[in-house]
Tab-separated table of C-alpha atoms and ligand atoms in Angstrom:
chain	number	residue	atom	x	y	z
A	1	MET	CA	-0.019	0.040	0.135
A	2	ASN	CA	1.426	3.393	-0.978
A	3	PHE	CA	0.587	7.085	-0.331
A	4	ASN	CA	-1.310	7.473	-3.498
A	5	GLU	CA	-3.689	4.651	-2.500
A	6	ILE	CA	-4.126	6.331	0.913
A	7	VAL	CA	-5.058	9.694	-0.707
A	8	GLY	CA	-7.519	7.840	-2.931
A	9	LEU	CA	-9.304	6.200	0.020
A	10	ASP	CA	-9.709	9.692	1.589
A	11	LYS	CA	-11.119	10.921	-1.638
A	12	ALA	CA	-13.526	8.464	-1.917
A	13	ASP	CA	-14.740	8.530	1.761
A	14	PRO	CA	-18.329	9.414	2.079
A	15	LEU	CA	-17.661	10.496	5.723
A	16	ALA	CA	-14.646	12.814	5.022
A	17	SER	CA	-16.440	16.118	5.589
A	18	LYS	CA	-17.781	14.876	9.122
A	19	ARG	CA	-14.198	15.731	10.360
A	20	ASP	CA	-14.970	19.448	9.954
A	21	GLU	CA	-17.750	19.149	12.699
A	22	PHE	CA	-15.093	18.360	15.272
A	23	GLU	CA	-12.499	20.369	17.237
A	24	LEU	CA	-9.129	18.462	16.676
A	25	PRO	CA	-5.861	19.729	18.030
A	26	ALA	CA	-3.044	20.352	15.405
A	27	HIS	CA	-0.273	17.963	15.111
A	28	THR	CA	-2.159	15.189	16.721
A	29	ILE	CA	-3.424	11.866	15.382
A	30	TYR	CA	-6.158	10.869	17.951
A	31	LEU	CA	-6.649	7.002	17.939
A	32	ASP	CA	-8.264	7.083	21.398
A	33	GLY	CA	-11.895	8.032	20.545
A	34	ASN	CA	-12.874	4.742	21.949
A	35	SER	CA	-12.012	5.854	25.398
A	36	LEU	CA	-12.972	9.611	25.135
A	37	GLY	CA	-14.417	10.731	21.842
A	38	ALA	CA	-13.259	14.045	20.383
A	39	LEU	CA	-15.048	17.311	20.965
A	40	PRO	CA	-17.918	18.108	18.471
A	41	LYS	CA	-17.885	21.876	17.734
A	42	ALA	CA	-21.601	22.086	18.329
A	43	VAL	CA	-20.986	21.095	22.064
A	44	LYS	CA	-19.028	24.194	22.683
A	45	SER	CA	-21.670	26.571	21.709
A	46	ARG	CA	-24.464	24.609	23.365
A	47	VAL	CA	-22.485	24.277	26.613
A	48	ALA	CA	-21.811	28.123	26.533
A	49	GLU	CA	-25.401	28.856	25.804
A	50	VAL	CA	-26.687	26.456	28.645
A	51	VAL	CA	-24.341	28.027	31.228
A	52	THR	CA	-24.861	31.528	30.079
A	53	GLN	CA	-28.416	31.961	29.013
A	54	GLN	CA	-30.131	29.009	30.510
A	55	TRP	CA	-28.596	28.690	33.891
A	56	GLY	CA	-27.146	32.321	34.122
A	57	ASN	CA	-30.345	34.176	33.266
A	58	ASP	CA	-33.300	31.921	33.046
A	59	LEU	CA	-32.284	30.029	36.343
A	60	ILE	CA	-34.985	27.726	37.595
A	61	LYS	CA	-37.599	28.600	34.952
A	62	SER	CA	-35.177	26.629	32.558
A	63	TRP	CA	-36.552	23.169	33.824
A	64	ASN	CA	-39.844	24.150	31.963
A	65	VAL	CA	-38.712	26.830	29.618
A	66	HIS	CA	-35.739	25.029	28.111
A	67	ASN	CA	-37.073	21.578	28.974
A	68	TRP	CA	-34.263	20.365	31.149
A	69	ILE	CA	-36.598	18.034	32.993
A	70	ASP	CA	-37.151	15.908	29.700
A	71	LEU	CA	-33.551	15.810	28.616
A	72	PRO	CA	-32.881	12.189	29.870
A	73	ILE	CA	-35.774	11.035	27.658
A	74	HIS	CA	-34.886	13.320	24.671
A	75	VAL	CA	-31.406	12.284	24.673
A	76	GLY	CA	-32.478	8.611	25.134
A	77	GLU	CA	-34.465	8.932	21.951
A	78	LYS	CA	-31.705	10.366	20.151
A	79	ILE	CA	-29.412	7.379	21.015
A	80	ALA	CA	-32.231	4.748	20.192
A	81	PRO	CA	-31.828	4.798	16.512
A	82	ILE	CA	-28.083	4.286	16.717
A	83	ILE	CA	-28.577	1.062	18.737
A	84	GLY	CA	-31.653	-0.225	16.798
A	85	ALA	CA	-34.290	0.530	19.465
A	86	ALA	CA	-37.742	1.796	18.826
A	87	LYS	CA	-39.216	4.457	21.122
A	88	GLY	CA	-39.803	4.301	24.538
A	89	GLN	CA	-37.036	2.039	25.562
A	90	VAL	CA	-33.974	4.009	25.952
A	91	ILE	CA	-33.052	6.748	28.662
A	92	CYS	CA	-30.077	8.653	29.377
A	93	CYS	CA	-28.825	8.776	32.936
A	94	ASP	CA	-26.053	7.970	35.496
A	95	SER	CA	-22.908	5.960	34.598
A	96	ILE	CA	-22.699	2.354	33.059
A	97	SER	CA	-21.909	0.895	36.557
A	98	ILE	CA	-24.933	2.472	38.171
A	99	ASN	CA	-27.181	1.401	35.287
A	100	LEU	CA	-25.879	-2.124	35.359
A	101	PHE	CA	-26.804	-2.124	39.065
A	102	LYS	CA	-30.364	-1.307	38.226
A	103	LEU	CA	-30.678	-3.619	35.379
A	104	LEU	CA	-29.034	-6.584	37.245
A	105	SER	CA	-31.441	-6.289	39.959
A	106	SER	CA	-34.458	-5.960	37.541
A	107	ALA	CA	-33.393	-9.045	35.590
A	108	LEU	CA	-32.756	-11.169	38.794
A	109	THR	CA	-36.050	-10.075	40.158
A	110	LEU	CA	-37.773	-11.131	36.835
A	111	ASN	CA	-36.012	-14.493	36.860
A	112	THR	CA	-36.355	-15.756	40.264
A	113	GLY	CA	-35.601	-19.317	41.267
A	114	ARG	CA	-32.138	-18.852	39.525
A	115	ASN	CA	-29.225	-17.067	41.009
A	116	VAL	CA	-26.195	-17.056	38.553
A	117	VAL	CA	-25.142	-14.148	36.623
A	118	LEU	CA	-22.990	-15.536	33.776
A	119	SER	CA	-20.163	-13.384	32.332
A	120	THR	CA	-16.853	-13.464	30.799
A	121	GLN	CA	-13.614	-13.502	32.496
A	122	ASP	CA	-12.373	-10.707	30.553
A	123	ASN	CA	-15.384	-8.461	30.954
A	124	PHE	CA	-14.616	-4.950	31.581
A	125	PRO	CA	-13.961	-4.979	35.482
A	126	THR	CA	-16.600	-2.600	36.566
A	127	ASP	CA	-19.144	-4.849	35.114
A	128	LEU	CA	-18.019	-7.641	37.263
A	129	TYR	CA	-17.570	-5.457	40.416
A	130	MET	CA	-21.200	-4.461	40.120
A	131	VAL	CA	-22.262	-8.132	40.108
A	132	GLN	CA	-19.919	-8.724	43.053
A	133	GLY	CA	-21.400	-5.871	45.015
A	134	LEU	CA	-25.005	-7.000	44.449
A	135	SER	CA	-24.104	-10.469	45.403
A	136	ASP	CA	-22.466	-9.179	48.673
A	137	LEU	CA	-25.855	-7.245	49.227
A	138	LEU	CA	-28.356	-10.011	48.209
A	139	GLY	CA	-26.303	-13.081	49.223
A	140	THR	CA	-25.139	-15.778	46.984
A	141	ASP	CA	-28.507	-17.601	47.255
A	142	LEU	CA	-30.100	-14.730	44.984
A	143	CYS	CA	-26.911	-13.466	43.118
A	144	GLN	CA	-23.692	-15.428	42.197
A	145	LEU	CA	-21.183	-14.411	39.567
A	146	LYS	CA	-19.801	-17.000	37.326
A	147	LEU	CA	-17.083	-16.202	34.736
A	148	VAL	CA	-16.119	-18.364	31.735
A	149	GLN	CA	-13.893	-17.762	28.672
A	150	GLU	CA	-15.580	-16.131	25.748
A	151	GLN	CA	-15.271	-19.274	23.795
A	152	HIS	CA	-17.292	-21.283	26.509
A	153	ILE	CA	-20.201	-19.043	26.740
A	154	LYS	CA	-22.544	-21.379	24.702
A	155	GLN	CA	-21.837	-24.374	26.732
A	156	SER	CA	-22.256	-22.501	30.029
A	157	LEU	CA	-25.914	-21.464	29.570
A	158	THR	CA	-27.343	-23.896	32.151
A	159	ASP	CA	-30.508	-23.794	33.958
A	160	ASP	CA	-29.222	-22.248	36.941
A	161	VAL	CA	-28.440	-18.946	34.972
A	162	ALA	CA	-30.661	-16.009	35.458
A	163	VAL	CA	-28.728	-13.363	33.482
A	164	LEU	CA	-26.155	-13.507	30.868
A	165	LEU	CA	-24.059	-10.175	31.204
A	166	LEU	CA	-21.905	-9.750	28.181
A	167	THR	CA	-19.883	-6.823	26.573
A	168	GLN	CA	-20.415	-6.831	22.718
A	169	VAL	CA	-16.952	-5.708	22.114
A	170	ASN	CA	-14.152	-6.751	24.356
A	171	PHE	CA	-12.353	-3.649	25.668
A	172	ARG	CA	-8.869	-5.258	25.254
A	173	THR	CA	-8.910	-7.294	21.986
A	174	GLY	CA	-11.931	-5.795	20.256
A	175	GLN	CA	-13.336	-9.229	19.791
A	176	LEU	CA	-16.989	-8.927	18.683
A	177	LEU	CA	-19.709	-11.168	20.031
A	178	ASP	CA	-22.559	-12.404	17.979
A	179	MET	CA	-25.558	-10.697	19.958
A	180	GLN	CA	-28.272	-12.333	17.776
A	181	THR	CA	-27.042	-15.950	18.300
A	182	LEU	CA	-26.051	-15.622	21.968
A	183	THR	CA	-29.303	-13.805	22.926
A	184	LYS	CA	-31.230	-16.565	21.125
A	185	LEU	CA	-29.442	-19.321	22.763
A	186	ALA	CA	-29.861	-17.688	26.123
A	187	HIS	CA	-33.735	-17.205	25.684
A	188	ASP	CA	-33.896	-20.885	24.649
A	189	LYS	CA	-32.560	-21.570	28.229
A	190	GLY	CA	-34.766	-19.065	29.983
A	191	ILE	CA	-32.037	-16.721	30.566
A	192	LEU	CA	-32.349	-12.985	30.391
A	193	VAL	CA	-29.530	-10.992	28.558
A	194	ILE	CA	-27.864	-7.744	29.463
A	195	TRP	CA	-25.638	-6.251	26.767
A	196	ASP	CA	-22.971	-3.696	27.521
A	197	LEU	CA	-22.568	-1.551	24.390
A	198	ALA	CA	-19.743	0.511	25.643
A	199	HIS	CA	-17.590	-0.251	22.692
A	200	SER	CA	-20.345	-0.674	20.097
A	201	ALA	CA	-22.800	2.106	20.273
A	202	GLY	CA	-21.621	4.620	17.419
A	203	ALA	CA	-18.997	2.130	16.395
A	204	LEU	CA	-21.126	-0.473	14.499
A	205	PRO	CA	-24.625	-1.399	13.786
A	206	VAL	CA	-26.314	-2.673	16.764
A	207	GLU	CA	-29.746	-4.141	16.606
A	208	LEU	CA	-31.278	-4.469	19.953
A	209	ASP	CA	-34.932	-4.771	18.943
A	210	LYS	CA	-34.235	-7.234	16.063
A	211	CYS	CA	-32.022	-9.332	18.357
A	212	ASN	CA	-34.877	-9.379	21.044
A	213	VAL	CA	-32.435	-8.091	23.556
A	214	ASP	CA	-33.889	-7.821	26.992
A	215	PHE	CA	-31.471	-5.100	28.596
A	216	ALA	CA	-28.674	-2.963	27.505
A	217	VAL	CA	-26.318	-0.294	28.816
A	218	GLY	CA	-23.811	2.060	27.032
A	219	CYS	CA	-21.660	4.900	27.275
A	220	GLY	CA	-21.921	8.561	26.342
A	221	TYR	CA	-18.332	9.633	26.322
A	222	LYS	CA	-16.663	6.964	24.070
A	223	TYR	CA	-17.940	6.709	20.378
A	224	LEU	CA	-20.864	9.183	21.058
A	225	ASN	CA	-18.387	12.043	21.880
A	226	GLY	CA	-20.378	13.384	24.791
A	227	GLY	CA	-17.395	14.475	26.709
A	228	PRO	CA	-15.536	13.346	29.945
A	229	GLY	CA	-18.070	11.874	32.493
A	230	SER	CA	-20.766	12.191	29.944
A	231	PRO	CA	-23.984	10.328	31.101
A	232	ALA	CA	-24.515	6.738	30.121
A	233	PHE	CA	-27.774	5.195	28.780
A	234	LEU	CA	-29.867	2.015	29.258
A	235	TYR	CA	-32.292	0.212	27.397
A	236	VAL	CA	-35.263	-1.925	28.573
A	237	ALA	CA	-37.411	-3.793	26.120
A	238	LYS	CA	-40.959	-2.704	26.173
A	239	ARG	CA	-42.308	-6.134	26.882
A	240	HIS	CA	-40.593	-6.069	30.321
A	241	GLN	CA	-41.338	-2.511	31.377
A	242	SER	CA	-44.541	-3.192	33.365
A	243	ALA	CA	-43.178	-6.032	35.223
A	244	VAL	CA	-39.559	-4.910	36.167
A	245	LYS	CA	-38.497	-3.071	39.350
A	246	GLN	CA	-35.322	-1.418	40.279
A	247	PRO	CA	-34.008	-0.588	43.688
A	248	LEU	CA	-32.543	2.889	43.141
A	249	SER	CA	-36.163	4.223	42.971
A	250	GLY	CA	-35.342	7.906	43.244
A	251	TRP	CA	-37.920	10.744	42.839
A	252	MET	CA	-37.197	11.333	39.180
A	253	GLY	CA	-38.235	7.735	38.455
A	254	HIS	CA	-41.672	8.305	40.172
A	255	ALA	CA	-44.772	8.297	38.381
A	256	LYS	CA	-45.418	11.859	39.578
A	257	PRO	CA	-42.180	13.316	40.906
A	258	PHE	CA	-44.072	16.709	41.669
A	259	ALA	CA	-46.631	15.249	43.622
A	260	PHE	CA	-43.979	14.696	46.463
A	261	ASP	CA	-45.881	11.554	47.474
A	262	ALA	CA	-44.412	9.671	50.422
A	263	ASN	CA	-44.559	6.341	48.602
A	264	TYR	CA	-42.782	5.378	45.482
A	265	GLN	CA	-44.891	4.535	42.516
A	266	SER	CA	-43.462	3.290	39.444
A	267	PRO	CA	-44.595	5.050	36.103
A	268	GLU	CA	-44.117	1.303	34.432
A	269	ASN	CA	-42.220	2.852	31.469
A	270	ILE	CA	-38.640	3.634	30.920
A	271	ASN	CA	-38.681	6.546	33.123
A	272	GLN	CA	-38.651	4.398	36.258
A	273	TYR	CA	-35.062	3.863	35.597
A	274	LEU	CA	-34.169	7.579	36.419
A	275	CYS	CA	-33.028	8.044	40.025
A	276	GLY	CA	-31.803	11.622	40.870
A	277	THR	CA	-31.802	14.941	39.262
A	278	PRO	CA	-29.918	14.805	35.879
A	279	SER	CA	-26.647	16.626	35.211
A	280	VAL	CA	-28.024	19.218	32.835
A	281	LEU	CA	-24.512	20.619	31.693
A	282	ALA	CA	-23.247	17.082	30.777
A	283	MET	CA	-26.520	15.936	29.330
A	284	SER	CA	-26.769	19.095	27.128
A	285	ALA	CA	-23.321	18.411	25.836
A	286	LEU	CA	-24.251	14.876	24.884
A	287	ASP	CA	-27.464	16.072	23.357
A	288	ALA	CA	-25.475	18.588	21.085
A	289	ALA	CA	-22.831	15.760	20.365
A	290	LEU	CA	-25.499	13.383	19.086
A	291	ASP	CA	-26.483	15.954	16.279
A	292	VAL	CA	-23.301	14.884	14.510
A	293	TRP	CA	-25.212	11.564	13.779
A	294	GLN	CA	-28.298	13.025	12.116
A	295	ASN	CA	-27.314	12.480	8.612
A	296	VAL	CA	-24.694	9.441	9.130
A	297	SER	CA	-25.422	5.964	7.937
A	298	ILE	CA	-24.134	3.517	10.794
A	299	ALA	CA	-23.254	1.198	7.892
A	300	GLN	CA	-21.077	3.775	6.566
A	301	VAL	CA	-19.285	4.014	9.780
A	302	ARG	CA	-18.788	0.336	10.166
A	303	ASP	CA	-17.312	0.154	6.449
A	304	LYS	CA	-14.925	2.869	7.091
A	305	SER	CA	-14.111	1.555	10.613
A	306	ILE	CA	-13.135	-1.839	9.023
A	307	ALA	CA	-11.212	-0.250	6.282
A	308	LEU	CA	-9.089	2.071	8.510
A	309	ALA	CA	-8.283	-0.917	10.661
A	310	ASN	CA	-7.385	-3.109	7.969
A	311	VAL	CA	-4.982	-0.260	6.296
A	312	PHE	CA	-3.428	-0.108	9.848
A	313	ILE	CA	-2.689	-3.741	9.972
A	314	SER	CA	-1.330	-4.117	6.643
A	315	LEU	CA	0.809	-1.067	7.142
A	316	VAL	CA	2.104	-2.531	10.330
A	317	GLN	CA	2.761	-5.987	8.774
A	318	SER	CA	4.685	-4.468	5.837
A	319	GLN	CA	7.313	-3.167	8.456
A	320	SER	CA	9.787	-5.768	9.422
A	321	CYS	CA	10.965	-3.637	12.262
A	322	LEU	CA	7.405	-3.866	13.796
A	323	ALA	CA	7.527	-7.791	13.852
A	324	ASP	CA	7.530	-7.707	17.888
A	325	LEU	CA	4.172	-6.082	17.879
A	326	ARG	CA	1.743	-9.098	18.059
A	327	LEU	CA	-1.733	-8.561	16.860
A	328	CYS	CA	-4.172	-9.624	19.524
A	329	SER	CA	-7.322	-8.786	17.829
A	330	THR	CA	-8.743	-11.067	14.999
A	331	GLU	CA	-7.758	-10.392	11.547
A	332	ASN	CA	-11.374	-11.382	10.688
A	333	SER	CA	-12.884	-7.932	10.557
A	334	SER	CA	-16.434	-9.257	10.948
A	335	GLN	CA	-15.516	-10.467	14.267
A	336	ARG	CA	-13.996	-7.172	15.498
A	337	GLY	CA	-15.176	-3.943	16.885
A	338	SER	CA	-13.591	-0.633	15.992
A	339	GLN	CA	-10.257	-1.089	17.675
A	340	LEU	CA	-6.962	-3.115	17.424
A	341	ALA	CA	-4.798	-4.484	20.021
A	342	PHE	CA	-1.100	-5.335	19.872
A	343	SER	CA	0.823	-6.837	22.676
A	344	HIS	CA	4.603	-5.860	23.101
A	345	GLU	CA	6.772	-6.279	26.290
A	346	SER	CA	7.251	-2.392	26.174
A	347	ALA	CA	3.784	-1.526	25.307
A	348	PHE	CA	3.381	1.043	27.861
A	349	ALA	CA	6.749	2.943	26.901
A	350	ILE	CA	5.979	2.627	23.221
A	351	CYS	CA	2.612	4.267	24.067
A	352	GLN	CA	4.248	7.079	25.966
A	353	ALA	CA	6.597	7.794	23.183
A	354	LEU	CA	3.913	7.847	20.590
A	355	ILE	CA	1.810	10.267	22.698
A	356	GLU	CA	4.952	12.567	22.859
A	357	LYS	CA	5.255	12.405	19.006
A	358	GLY	CA	1.328	13.283	18.719
A	359	VAL	CA	-0.122	9.880	18.115
A	360	ILE	CA	-2.618	9.307	20.908
A	361	ALA	CA	-3.199	5.744	21.549
A	362	ASP	CA	-3.678	3.935	24.950
A	363	PHE	CA	-2.091	1.137	27.043
A	364	ARG	CA	-4.069	-1.638	28.845
A	365	ALA	CA	-2.501	-3.740	31.394
A	366	PRO	CA	-0.385	-5.861	31.348
A	367	ASN	CA	1.047	-5.354	27.808
A	368	ILE	CA	-1.396	-4.037	25.277
A	369	LEU	CA	-1.173	-1.140	22.948
A	370	ARG	CA	-4.539	-0.243	21.751
A	371	PHE	CA	-5.516	1.776	18.802
A	372	GLY	CA	-9.242	3.038	18.338
A	373	PHE	CA	-10.733	4.019	14.935
A	374	THR	CA	-13.452	6.675	14.953
A	375	PRO	CA	-14.627	7.059	11.306
A	376	LEU	CA	-16.286	10.370	11.840
A	377	TYR	CA	-12.960	12.315	12.287
A	378	THR	CA	-10.010	9.843	11.497
A	379	SER	CA	-8.688	9.784	7.921
A	380	PHE	CA	-6.828	7.267	5.981
A	381	GLU	CA	-3.924	9.702	5.996
A	382	ASP	CA	-3.844	9.791	9.794
A	383	ILE	CA	-3.389	5.988	9.797
A	384	TRP	CA	-0.469	6.265	7.332
A	385	ASN	CA	1.161	9.033	9.340
A	386	ALA	CA	0.393	7.142	12.665
A	387	VAL	CA	2.246	3.954	11.389
A	388	GLY	CA	5.043	5.947	10.154
A	389	ILE	CA	5.543	7.572	13.552
A	390	LEU	CA	5.310	4.192	15.208
A	391	VAL	CA	7.974	2.877	12.927
A	392	ASP	CA	10.163	5.730	14.022
A	393	VAL	CA	9.579	5.293	17.727
A	394	VAL	CA	10.441	1.677	17.274
A	395	ASN	CA	13.358	1.884	14.908
A	396	THR	CA	15.140	4.617	16.780
A	397	ARG	CA	14.330	2.847	20.132
A	398	LEU	CA	13.096	6.196	21.397
A	399	TYR	CA	10.554	4.357	23.828
A	400	THR	CA	13.689	2.836	25.917
A	401	GLU	CA	14.154	6.561	27.300
A	402	PRO	CA	13.501	6.486	30.886
A	403	ARG	CA	10.830	9.270	30.765
A	404	PHE	CA	8.489	6.965	28.878
A	405	ASN	CA	8.395	4.737	31.840
A	406	LEU	CA	6.631	6.989	34.306
A	407	ALA	CA	3.077	6.046	34.792
A	408	GLY	CA	0.352	8.578	35.610
A	409	LYS	CA	-2.585	7.775	37.623
A	410	VAL	CA	-4.789	7.188	34.521
A	411	THR	CA	-3.323	4.972	31.749
B	501	PLP	C1	-15.975	2.157	29.387
B	501	PLP	C2	-16.684	1.097	29.966
B	501	PLP	C3	-17.532	1.046	31.238
B	501	PLP	C4	-17.552	2.420	32.033
B	501	PLP	O1	-18.352	2.420	32.816
B	501	PLP	P1	-18.562	3.880	33.739
B	501	PLP	O2	-19.469	3.409	34.884
B	501	PLP	O3	-19.804	4.645	32.769
B	501	PLP	O4	-17.541	4.421	34.016
B	501	PLP	C5	-18.223	-0.060	31.422
B	501	PLP	N1	-18.252	-1.114	30.700
B	501	PLP	C6	-17.402	-1.219	29.670
B	501	PLP	C7	-17.547	-2.507	28.967
B	501	PLP	C8	-16.612	-0.187	29.288
B	501	PLP	O5	-15.903	-0.130	28.110
């Protein structure tokens, strides 16, 4: 692959103009949008408006005048088409961790008589920690975490399993699980499913309704570009909404919050998953960020994501000096999310040296160098340049300098 071919790919890219809708620093190639999405320009003006006009001037009237009160619903409905959900099933609130607590509790109370929450050894730790916390609270008779390897999920769907909790795209390797098949197999055994879409919402087509999924959670600050600490979202299939309960029954999830009734009463719809007052500034930022998706086809996003990653792989593999970087993601793009993981014994130092040179990737313990591909604002030329800098860092052994081995608090 040569530079002319790269230029040709950018010329033919139907998403190329989307990049102008983002604020991107000069001299930086950002391959970490899977951890923190870049800043959409529309967010800057929206946040300024919400702070200055809505909060600063209109004060408490804004709950009605600017409809702050409906932001969780409104933003949820904007996310819904991105994840294949019809109306009335998605709401924006809290973090993934907190939303998982609500959904795990709901699923366990719908599926009484079974106590096992089945998940994968390599799931994102907070997903597992939340089950462990719930298990401590309820006791193992009601909630018991069981972990298996990804390739053993199917044979572990036994009749003591109440809930199958899976992350669609593995945060380290990028392995993409088959939502449709696994959901169907679980249902055949009377098991409810919760899918974590942290690395799939906005990265690839997700079809929650079509796959008959029961529950899902996802992240606002990764591929949806809602900003640091952006609120998360959750999905509850319509068919469960009148039967479910969730224990964080705060006033915002009451049928009539402003009746100030002493007893909790569920609205028996998706609103029951709200807990306390929404973070209006953060939710407004996410609301504005989601406008970027208005005229975007998620199929085009997926096609470009695969193409970017494949170009990255082929450029890396064409360089003999990069032979020590071992690809840990599958080469089969249909089984991969929008990221690539490479292992290397000096992965941490290489990552730090890349960052100094303007290529932002990330490191995941113990030895993984991770590159995320965000088709809305990453070009093929970015990939070409990033691999060029990677070659440079490895060839010159720049990464062996001591300053690249100092870990910050966040990696
Ligand atoms: C990023 C991520 C989270 C983050 O959870 P928060 O509670 O929102 O911080 C959870 N699960 C997975 C799989 C993730 O990738």
